[in-house]
XYZ file of C-alpha atoms in Angstrom:
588
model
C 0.000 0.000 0.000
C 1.309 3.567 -1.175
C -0.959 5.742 0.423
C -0.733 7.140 4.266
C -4.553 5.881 4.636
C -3.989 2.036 3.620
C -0.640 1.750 5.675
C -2.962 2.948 8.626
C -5.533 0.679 8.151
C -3.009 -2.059 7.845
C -0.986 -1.337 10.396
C -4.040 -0.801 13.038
C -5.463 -4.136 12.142
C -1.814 -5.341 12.815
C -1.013 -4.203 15.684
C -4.632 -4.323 17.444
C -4.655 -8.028 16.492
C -1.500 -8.721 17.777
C -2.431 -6.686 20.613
C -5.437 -7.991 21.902
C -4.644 -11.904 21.107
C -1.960 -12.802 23.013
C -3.403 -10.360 25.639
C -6.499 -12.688 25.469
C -4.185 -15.615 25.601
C -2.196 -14.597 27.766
C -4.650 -13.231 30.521
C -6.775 -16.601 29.878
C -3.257 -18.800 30.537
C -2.616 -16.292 34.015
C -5.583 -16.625 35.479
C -5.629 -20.470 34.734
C -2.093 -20.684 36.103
C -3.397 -18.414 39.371
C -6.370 -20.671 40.188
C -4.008 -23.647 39.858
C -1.427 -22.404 42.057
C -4.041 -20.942 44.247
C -5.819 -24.363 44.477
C -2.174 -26.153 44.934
C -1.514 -23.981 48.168
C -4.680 -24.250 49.951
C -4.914 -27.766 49.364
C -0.951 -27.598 50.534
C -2.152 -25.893 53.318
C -4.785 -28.031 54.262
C -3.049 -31.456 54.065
C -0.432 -29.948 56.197
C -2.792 -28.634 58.814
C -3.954 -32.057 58.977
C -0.815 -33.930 58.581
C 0.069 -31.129 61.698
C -2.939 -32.734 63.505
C -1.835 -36.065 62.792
C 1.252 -35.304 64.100
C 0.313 -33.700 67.363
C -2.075 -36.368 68.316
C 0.855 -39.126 67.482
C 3.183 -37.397 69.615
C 0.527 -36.506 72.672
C -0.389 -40.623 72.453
C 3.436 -41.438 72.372
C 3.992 -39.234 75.639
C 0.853 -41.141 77.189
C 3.000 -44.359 76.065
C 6.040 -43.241 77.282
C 4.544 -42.934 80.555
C 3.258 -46.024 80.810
C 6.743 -47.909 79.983
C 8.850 -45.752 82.078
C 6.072 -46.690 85.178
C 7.551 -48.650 87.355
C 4.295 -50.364 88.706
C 4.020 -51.860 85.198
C 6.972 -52.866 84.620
C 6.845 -54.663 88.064
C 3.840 -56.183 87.334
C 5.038 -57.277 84.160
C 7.412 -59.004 85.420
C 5.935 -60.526 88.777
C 5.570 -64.231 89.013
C 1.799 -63.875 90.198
C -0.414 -65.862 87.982
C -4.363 -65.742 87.788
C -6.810 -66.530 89.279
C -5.417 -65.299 92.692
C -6.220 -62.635 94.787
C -2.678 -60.927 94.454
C -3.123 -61.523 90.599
C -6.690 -59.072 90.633
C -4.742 -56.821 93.003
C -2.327 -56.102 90.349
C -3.939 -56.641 87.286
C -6.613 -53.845 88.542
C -4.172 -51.477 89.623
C -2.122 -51.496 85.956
C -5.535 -51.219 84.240
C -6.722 -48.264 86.377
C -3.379 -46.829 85.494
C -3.680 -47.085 82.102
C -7.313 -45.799 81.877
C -6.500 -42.839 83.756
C -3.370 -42.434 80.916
C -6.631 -42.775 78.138
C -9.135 -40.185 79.882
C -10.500 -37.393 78.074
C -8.628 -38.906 74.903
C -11.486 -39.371 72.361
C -9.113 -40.941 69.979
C -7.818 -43.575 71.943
C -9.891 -46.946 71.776
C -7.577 -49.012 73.734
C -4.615 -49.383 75.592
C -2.485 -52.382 76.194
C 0.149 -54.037 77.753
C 1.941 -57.418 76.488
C 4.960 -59.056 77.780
C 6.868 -61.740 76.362
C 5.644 -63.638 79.808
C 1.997 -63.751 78.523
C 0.925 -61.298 80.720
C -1.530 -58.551 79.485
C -3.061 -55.530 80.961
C -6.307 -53.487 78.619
C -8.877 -50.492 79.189
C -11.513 -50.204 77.392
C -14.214 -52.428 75.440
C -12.937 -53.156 72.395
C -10.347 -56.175 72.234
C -7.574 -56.660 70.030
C -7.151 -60.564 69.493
C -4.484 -62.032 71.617
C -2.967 -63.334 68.000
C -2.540 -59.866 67.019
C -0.943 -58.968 70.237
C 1.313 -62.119 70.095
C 1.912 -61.166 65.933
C 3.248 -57.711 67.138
C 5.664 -59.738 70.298
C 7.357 -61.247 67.407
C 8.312 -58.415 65.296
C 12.191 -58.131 66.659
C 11.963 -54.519 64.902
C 9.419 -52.905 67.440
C 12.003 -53.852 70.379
C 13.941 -50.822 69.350
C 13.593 -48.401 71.791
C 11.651 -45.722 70.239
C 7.705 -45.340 68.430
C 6.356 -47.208 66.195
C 3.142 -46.849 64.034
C 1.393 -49.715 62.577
C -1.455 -49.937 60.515
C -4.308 -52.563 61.661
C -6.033 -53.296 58.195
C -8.913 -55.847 59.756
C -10.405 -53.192 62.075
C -11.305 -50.704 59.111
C -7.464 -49.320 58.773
C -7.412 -48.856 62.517
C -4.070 -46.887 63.073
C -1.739 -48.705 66.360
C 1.297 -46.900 67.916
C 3.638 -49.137 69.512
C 6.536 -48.542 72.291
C 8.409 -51.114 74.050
C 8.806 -51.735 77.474
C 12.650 -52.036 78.945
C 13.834 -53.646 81.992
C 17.626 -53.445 82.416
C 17.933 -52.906 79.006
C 15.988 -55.306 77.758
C 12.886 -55.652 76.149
C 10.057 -57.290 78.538
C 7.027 -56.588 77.198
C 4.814 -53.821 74.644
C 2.667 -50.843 75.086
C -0.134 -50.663 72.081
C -2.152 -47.748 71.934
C -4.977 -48.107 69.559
C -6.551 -45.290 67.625
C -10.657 -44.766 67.177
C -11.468 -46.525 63.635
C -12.741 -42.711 62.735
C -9.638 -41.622 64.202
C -8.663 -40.994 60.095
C -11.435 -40.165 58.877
C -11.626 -37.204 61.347
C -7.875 -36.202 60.003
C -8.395 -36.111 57.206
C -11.744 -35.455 56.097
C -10.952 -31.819 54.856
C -12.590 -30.358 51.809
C -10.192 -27.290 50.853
C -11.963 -27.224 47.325
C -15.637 -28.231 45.990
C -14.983 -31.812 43.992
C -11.765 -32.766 45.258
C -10.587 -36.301 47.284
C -8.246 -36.648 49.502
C -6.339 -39.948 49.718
C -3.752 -41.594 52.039
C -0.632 -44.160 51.056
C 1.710 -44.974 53.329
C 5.043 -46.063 52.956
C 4.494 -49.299 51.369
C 3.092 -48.078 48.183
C -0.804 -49.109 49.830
C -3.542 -47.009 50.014
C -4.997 -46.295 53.840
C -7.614 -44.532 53.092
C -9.102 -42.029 50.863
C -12.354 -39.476 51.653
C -15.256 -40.795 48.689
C -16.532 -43.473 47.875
C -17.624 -42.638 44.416
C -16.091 -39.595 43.338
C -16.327 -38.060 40.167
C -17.876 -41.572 38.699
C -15.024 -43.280 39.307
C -15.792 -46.203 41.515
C -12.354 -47.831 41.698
C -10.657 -44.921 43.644
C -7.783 -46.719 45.119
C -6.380 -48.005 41.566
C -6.593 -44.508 40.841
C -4.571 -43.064 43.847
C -1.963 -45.734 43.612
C -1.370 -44.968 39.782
C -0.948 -41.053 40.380
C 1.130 -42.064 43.278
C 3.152 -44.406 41.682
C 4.207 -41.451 38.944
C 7.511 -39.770 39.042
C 7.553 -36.503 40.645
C 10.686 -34.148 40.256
C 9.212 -30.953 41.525
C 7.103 -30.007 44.603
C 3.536 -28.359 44.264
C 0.824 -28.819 42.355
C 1.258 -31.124 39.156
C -1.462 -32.140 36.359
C -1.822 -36.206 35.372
C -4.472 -37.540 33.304
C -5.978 -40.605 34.340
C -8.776 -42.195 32.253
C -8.702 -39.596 29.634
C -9.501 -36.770 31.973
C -7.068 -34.204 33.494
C -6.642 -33.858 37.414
C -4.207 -31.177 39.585
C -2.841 -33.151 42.293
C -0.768 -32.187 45.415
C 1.385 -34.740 47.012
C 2.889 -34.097 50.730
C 5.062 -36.979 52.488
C 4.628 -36.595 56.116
C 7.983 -36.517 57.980
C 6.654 -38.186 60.399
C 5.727 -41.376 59.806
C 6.370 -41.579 56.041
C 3.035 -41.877 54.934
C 1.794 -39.647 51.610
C -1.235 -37.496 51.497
C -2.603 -37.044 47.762
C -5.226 -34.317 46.735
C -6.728 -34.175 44.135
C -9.333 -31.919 41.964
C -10.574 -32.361 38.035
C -9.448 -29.408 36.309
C -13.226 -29.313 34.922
C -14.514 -28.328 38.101
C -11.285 -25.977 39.522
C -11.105 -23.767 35.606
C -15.451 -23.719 35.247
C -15.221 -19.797 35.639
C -12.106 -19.686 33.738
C -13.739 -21.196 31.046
C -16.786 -18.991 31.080
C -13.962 -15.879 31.020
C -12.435 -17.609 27.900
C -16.045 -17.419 25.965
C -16.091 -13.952 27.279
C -12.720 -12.678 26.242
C -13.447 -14.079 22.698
C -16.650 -12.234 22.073
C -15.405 -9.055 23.642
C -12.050 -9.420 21.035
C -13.956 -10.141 17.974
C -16.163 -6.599 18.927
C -13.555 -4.582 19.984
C -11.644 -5.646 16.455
C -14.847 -4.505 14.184
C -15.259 -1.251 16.337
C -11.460 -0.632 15.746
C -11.375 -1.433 12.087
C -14.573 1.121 11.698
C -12.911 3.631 13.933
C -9.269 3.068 12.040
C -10.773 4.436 8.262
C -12.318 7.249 9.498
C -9.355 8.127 11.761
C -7.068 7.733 8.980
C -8.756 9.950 6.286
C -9.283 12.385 8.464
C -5.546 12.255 9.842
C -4.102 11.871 5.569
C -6.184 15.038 4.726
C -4.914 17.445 6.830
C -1.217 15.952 6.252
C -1.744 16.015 2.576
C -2.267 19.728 2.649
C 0.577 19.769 4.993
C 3.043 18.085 1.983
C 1.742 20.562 -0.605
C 2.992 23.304 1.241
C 6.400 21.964 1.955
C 6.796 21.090 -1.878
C 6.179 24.633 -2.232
C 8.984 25.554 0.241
C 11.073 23.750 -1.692
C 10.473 25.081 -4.782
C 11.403 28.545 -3.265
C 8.212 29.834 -1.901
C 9.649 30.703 1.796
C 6.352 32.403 2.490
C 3.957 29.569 2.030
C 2.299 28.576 5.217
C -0.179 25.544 5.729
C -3.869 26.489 6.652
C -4.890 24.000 9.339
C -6.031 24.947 12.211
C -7.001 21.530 14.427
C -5.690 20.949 18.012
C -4.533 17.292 17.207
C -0.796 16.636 16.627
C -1.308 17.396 12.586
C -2.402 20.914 13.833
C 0.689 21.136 16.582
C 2.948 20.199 13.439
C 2.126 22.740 10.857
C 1.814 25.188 13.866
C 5.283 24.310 14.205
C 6.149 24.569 10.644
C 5.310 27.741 10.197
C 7.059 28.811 13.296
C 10.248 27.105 11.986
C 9.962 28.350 8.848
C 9.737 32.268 10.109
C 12.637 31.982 12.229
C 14.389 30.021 9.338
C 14.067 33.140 7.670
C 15.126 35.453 10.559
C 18.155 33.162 10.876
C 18.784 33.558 7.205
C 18.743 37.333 7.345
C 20.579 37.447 10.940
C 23.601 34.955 9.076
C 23.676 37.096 6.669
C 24.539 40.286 8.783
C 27.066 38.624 11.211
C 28.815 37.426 7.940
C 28.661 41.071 7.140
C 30.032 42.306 9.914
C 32.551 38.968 10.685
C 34.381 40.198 7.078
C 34.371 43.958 8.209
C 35.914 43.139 11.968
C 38.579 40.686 10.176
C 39.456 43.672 7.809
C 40.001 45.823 10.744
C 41.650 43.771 12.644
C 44.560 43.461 9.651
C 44.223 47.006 9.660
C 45.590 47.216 13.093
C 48.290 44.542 13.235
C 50.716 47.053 13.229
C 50.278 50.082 15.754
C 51.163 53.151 14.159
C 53.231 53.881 17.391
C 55.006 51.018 16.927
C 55.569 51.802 13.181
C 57.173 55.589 14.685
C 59.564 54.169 17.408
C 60.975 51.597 14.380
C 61.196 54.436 11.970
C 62.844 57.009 14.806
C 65.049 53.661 15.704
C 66.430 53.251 12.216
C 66.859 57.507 11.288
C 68.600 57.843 14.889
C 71.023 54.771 13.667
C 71.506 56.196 10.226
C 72.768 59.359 11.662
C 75.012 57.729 14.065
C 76.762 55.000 12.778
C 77.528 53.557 9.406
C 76.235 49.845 10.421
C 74.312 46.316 9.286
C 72.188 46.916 12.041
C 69.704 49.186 10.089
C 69.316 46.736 7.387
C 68.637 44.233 9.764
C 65.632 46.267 11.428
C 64.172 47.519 7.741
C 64.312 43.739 7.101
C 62.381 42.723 10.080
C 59.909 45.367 9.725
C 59.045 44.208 6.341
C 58.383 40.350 7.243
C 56.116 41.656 9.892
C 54.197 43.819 7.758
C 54.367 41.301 4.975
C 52.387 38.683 7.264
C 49.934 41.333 9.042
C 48.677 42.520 5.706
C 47.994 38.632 4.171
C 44.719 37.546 4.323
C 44.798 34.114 2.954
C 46.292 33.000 6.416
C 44.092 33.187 9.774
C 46.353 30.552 11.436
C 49.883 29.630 10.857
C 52.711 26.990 12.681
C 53.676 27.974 15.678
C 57.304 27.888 14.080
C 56.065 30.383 11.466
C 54.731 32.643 14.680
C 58.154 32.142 16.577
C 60.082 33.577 13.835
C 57.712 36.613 13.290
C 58.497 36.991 17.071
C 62.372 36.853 16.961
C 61.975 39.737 14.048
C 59.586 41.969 16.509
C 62.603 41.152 19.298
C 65.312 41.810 16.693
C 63.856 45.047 16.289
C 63.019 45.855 19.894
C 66.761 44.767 21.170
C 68.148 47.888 19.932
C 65.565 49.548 22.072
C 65.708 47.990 25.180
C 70.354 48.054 24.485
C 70.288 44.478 25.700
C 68.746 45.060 29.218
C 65.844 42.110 28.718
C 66.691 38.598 27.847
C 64.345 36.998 25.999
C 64.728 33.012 25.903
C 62.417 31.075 23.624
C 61.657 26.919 24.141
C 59.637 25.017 22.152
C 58.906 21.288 22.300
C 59.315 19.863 18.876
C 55.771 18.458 18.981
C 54.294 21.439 19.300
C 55.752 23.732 16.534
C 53.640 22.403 13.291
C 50.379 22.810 15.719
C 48.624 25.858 14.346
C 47.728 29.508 16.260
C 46.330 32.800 15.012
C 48.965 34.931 13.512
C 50.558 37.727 15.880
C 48.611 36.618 18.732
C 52.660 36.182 20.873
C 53.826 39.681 19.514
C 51.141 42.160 21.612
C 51.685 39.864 24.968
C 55.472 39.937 24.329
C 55.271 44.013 23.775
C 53.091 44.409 26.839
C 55.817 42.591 28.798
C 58.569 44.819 27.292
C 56.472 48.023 27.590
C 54.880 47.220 30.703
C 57.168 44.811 32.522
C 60.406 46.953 31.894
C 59.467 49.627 29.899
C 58.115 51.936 33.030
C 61.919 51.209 34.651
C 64.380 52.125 31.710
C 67.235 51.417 34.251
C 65.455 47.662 35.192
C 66.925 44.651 33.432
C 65.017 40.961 33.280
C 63.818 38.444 31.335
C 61.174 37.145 29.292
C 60.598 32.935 29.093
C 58.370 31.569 25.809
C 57.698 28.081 26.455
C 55.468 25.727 24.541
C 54.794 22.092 25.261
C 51.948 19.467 25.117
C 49.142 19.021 27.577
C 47.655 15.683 27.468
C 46.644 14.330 24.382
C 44.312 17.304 22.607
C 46.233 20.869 24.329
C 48.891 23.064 23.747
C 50.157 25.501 25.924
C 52.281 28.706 25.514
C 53.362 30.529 28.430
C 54.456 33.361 28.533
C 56.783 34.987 31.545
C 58.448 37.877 32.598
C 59.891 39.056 35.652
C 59.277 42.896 35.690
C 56.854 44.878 37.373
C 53.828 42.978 37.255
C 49.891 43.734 37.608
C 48.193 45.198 40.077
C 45.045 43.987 41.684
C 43.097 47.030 39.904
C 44.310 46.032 36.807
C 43.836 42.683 36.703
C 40.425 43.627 37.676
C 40.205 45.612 34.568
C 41.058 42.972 32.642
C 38.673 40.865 33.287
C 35.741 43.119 32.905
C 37.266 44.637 29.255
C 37.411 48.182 31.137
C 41.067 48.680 30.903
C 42.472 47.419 27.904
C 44.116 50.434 27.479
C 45.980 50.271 30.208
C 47.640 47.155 29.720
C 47.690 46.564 26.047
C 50.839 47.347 23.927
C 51.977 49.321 20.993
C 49.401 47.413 18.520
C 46.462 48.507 19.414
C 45.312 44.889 20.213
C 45.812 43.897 23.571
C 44.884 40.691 25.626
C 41.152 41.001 25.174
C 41.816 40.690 21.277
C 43.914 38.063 21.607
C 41.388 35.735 23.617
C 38.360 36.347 21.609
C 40.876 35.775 17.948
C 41.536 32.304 19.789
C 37.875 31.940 21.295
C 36.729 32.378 17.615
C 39.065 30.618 15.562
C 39.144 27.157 18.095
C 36.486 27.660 20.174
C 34.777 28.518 24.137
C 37.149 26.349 25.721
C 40.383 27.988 24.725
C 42.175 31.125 25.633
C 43.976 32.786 27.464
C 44.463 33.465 30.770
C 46.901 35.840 33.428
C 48.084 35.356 36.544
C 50.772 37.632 38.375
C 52.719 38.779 41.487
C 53.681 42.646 41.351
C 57.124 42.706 41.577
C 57.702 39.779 40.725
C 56.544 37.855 37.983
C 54.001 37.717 35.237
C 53.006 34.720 33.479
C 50.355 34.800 30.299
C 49.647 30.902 29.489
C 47.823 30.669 26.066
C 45.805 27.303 25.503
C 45.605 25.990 21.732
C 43.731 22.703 20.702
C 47.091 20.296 18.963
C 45.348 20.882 15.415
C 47.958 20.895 12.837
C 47.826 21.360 8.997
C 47.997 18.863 6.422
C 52.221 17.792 5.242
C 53.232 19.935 8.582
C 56.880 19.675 8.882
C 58.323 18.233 12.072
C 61.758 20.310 12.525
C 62.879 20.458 15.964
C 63.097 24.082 17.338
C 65.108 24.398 20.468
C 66.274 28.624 19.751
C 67.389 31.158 22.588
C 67.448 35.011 21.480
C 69.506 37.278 23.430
């Protein structure tokens, strides 16, 4: 599609379809995944508050045994050689059982407590009777003389659940204490119902199921095949899992108890825990397929009314391009199209005011360079050289006058060219030793002027005669103001880093006052502290300023009476085929 309108229309039904789907998808897949993880924990939660129950009514029973075995009375009776039916034999046998019914009050779980020994004796509460083959079956399992509890499951008395301690007498087993749990004792574990549908089954540690809470749940009438095959499946991860038995699709929670070893196994069809996840499924779809028609109508009339506006928008910038800087779009909305061609026009107006305002500043740029080249050379300066050479020529018969007319042509040669803003510092050093050739006959020798460049530094490029005005106000105002003062002036140049370059200038004469300095800095005394060519410092950091940059300059610090120093910064910019002569030079 070429048009603005069909790429809209395209690109709605796109993105709104690849929007909303997986959205759909994705919300349907969360809250499935939220009920299931929901459903995992409580029924978590419940099979551990009952496997916590379990385990506190196991324990309280095992203290109630371990009362009984550590009783002396019983283990004396045990062990006495009084046989029934004798008076001292009811005497004793009454006593033990009182014992061990006041050990069972108030427990509602207990059914029965008794007390074998490997003599024959036994001592029981209660009405219901465990078979003395049962109790002679449990004397010859050599594993339940270990002193500690053990928990056995009674499978002819309707999974009746039996804890077992033994009875020691000088270390040695004598006899057993069986405590025997209600028949409901299990069913009033674990009949929980966390969720609406689900079962709840018990295996213990053999692999056999105990018990389980329906009878015929969900149909399926066969419930313990069906709790020993999900129990018999691999798990690798805790929580909640999914297993299909039959065809249909369960979540089931499996908790071993770390007590006794025995597994508890919910479990919940996923028809009954995602019901009102599958009603929000039907929902989502019809909602989709109307919010995708509403869009779709929405989208075309959206997008023509969007494409018209624009298209009047593009006729107007063809006709800025064709030269018409006036034309302005005419739409006047408050929608983004309207914000743009607002801002068009606003561009384009100052486009214009920039045009005209480049224009003047290049006018005015050309006419401040020309003036500047004007004053390279102070007219001053140009008198003292001239009044140097006639006072010479009068004088003496020498070179040296030749050697100053020289000098003052170079330097007037390279102020006057204006094909070259910025030159090698080498080319500005020896403009500099021809202003100090000159200015040695003036100052007879009293100022020493030593110059020291680093040999990286000297094809790095500066504006022209930017060292000759700092160098004259040194002379002029460092020494100049003492004609009887001698010193010395120090050029150095070296690198800084990896990107400056840095001149400094230093002299020792008279220095800068405070007032000065001040002066400086605000541009109110230039005057004051400039030299012979009508330049001065000022000049000299905006020429830089402009020709490198903000971040380059100059700047001044001194001591009156002391020293002066004028450091010059420089970017290392160099021209193209620079020359690399070392320059190591002292003029005296």
């Amino acid at each position: 599609m070429r048009t603005i309108q069909g790429k809209m229309f395209l690109a709605f039904s796109i993105m709104i379809c690849m929007a909303i789907i997986p959205i759909s998808y994705s919300t349907y897949r969360n809250a499935s995944h939220v009920i299931e993880d929901n459903a995992t924990t409580f029924i978590s939660d419940s099979i551990r508050r009952a496997d916590e129950k379990l385990r506190s009514t196991l324990e309280e029973a095992d203290q109630i045994a371990k009362l009984i075995v550590t009783r002396d009375m019983v283990a004396q009776s045990l062990l006495s050689a009084v046989a029934a039916p004798s008076y001292e034999w009811f005497q004793e046998k009454k006593l033990v059982e009182d014992y061990i019914a006041s050990m069972a009050t108030y427990k509602t779980y207990i059914q029965r407590i008794s007390v074998v020994g490997y003599n024959g004796k036994i001592f029981q509460n209660g009405f219901a009777r465990i078979s003395q083959t049962k109790l002679q079956g449990l004397l010859g399992q050599e594993d339940l003389q270990e002193n500690r509890r053990h928990v056995r499951l009674d499978a002819s008395m309707e999974n009746s659940i039996l804890l077992v301690r033994p009875l020691l007498a000088g270390g040695k087993s004598i006899g057993l204490c069986v405590i025997e749990f209600n028949t409901d004792f299990m069913k009033n574990v674990f009949e929980i119902q966390p969720l609406r549908g689900n079962l709840i089954g018990v295996v213990d540690d053999q692999g056999t199921v105990i018990y389980h809470s329906g009878s015929n749940w969900g149909g399926i009438s066969d419930l313990t095949s069906v709790i020993e095959e999900i129990y018999r499946e691999p798990r690798t991860e805790s929580g909640g899992r999914l297993e299909t038995v039959d065809g249909d699709k369960y979540l089931t929670v499996q908790i071993v108890s770390d007590l006794i070893g025995w597994t508890t196994i919910g479990i919940v069809p996923t028809s009954e825990l995602l019901r009102e996840v599958h009603q929000i499924r039907r929902d989502m779809i019809l909602v989709t397929v109307l919010v995708l028609l509403a869009v779709h109508i929405v989208s075309i009339v959206l997008s023509k009314q969007i494409t018209k506006n624009l298209k009047r928008l593009h006729n107007t910038m063809k006709r800025v391009r064709g030269g018409q800087l006036k034309a302005r779009p005419h739409i006047h909305t408050e929608d983004e199209v309207g914000q743009l061609s607002d801002m068009f026009s606003s561009m384009m107006t100052h486009v214009q005011e920039l045009m005209e305002e480049t224009e003047e500043r290049g006018r005015q740029k050309r006419e401040a360079e020309y003036r500047a080249l004007q004053s390279q050379i102070n007219p001053h300066f140009l008198y003292n050289t001239l009044n140097t050479i006639n006072y010479l020529s009068k004088i003496q018969q020498v070179p040296n006058i030749g050697e100053i007319s020289a000098a003052l042509v170079e330097l007037m040669r390279f102020a006057v060219d204006q094909k070259r803003d910025l030159i090698p510092i080498r080319e500005e050093l020896e403009l500099l030793k021809r202003y100090l050739s000159i200015q040695k006959y003036r100052f007879l020798d009293r100022v020493t002027v030593s110059i020291d460049a680093e040999e990286s530094t000297l094809d790095c490029l500066i504006p022209k005669l930017v060292l000759q005005p700092i160098v004259e106000n040194a002379l002029l105002h460092g020494f100049g103001i003492s004609p009887e003062r001698e010193g010395r002036i120090t050029i150095k140049s070296y690198c800084r880093g990896d990107y400056d370059v840095i001149i400094d200038v230093t002299d020792n004469g008279v220095g800068i006052s405070k007032e000065q300095m001040e002066a400086i800095h605000q541009h109110e005394s230039e005057g004051n502290v400039q030299g012979g060519t009508g330049i001065g410092i000022s000049n000299v950091k905006d020429r830089i300023r402009l020709s490198f940059g903000e971040e380059y300059g100059l700047s001044i610090v001194s001591v009156p009476g002391i020293l002066t120093t004028v450091e010059l910064r420089l970017p290392q910019r160099k021209e193209k085929g620079g020359r690399n002569d070392g320059m190591e030079d002292r003029i005296h």
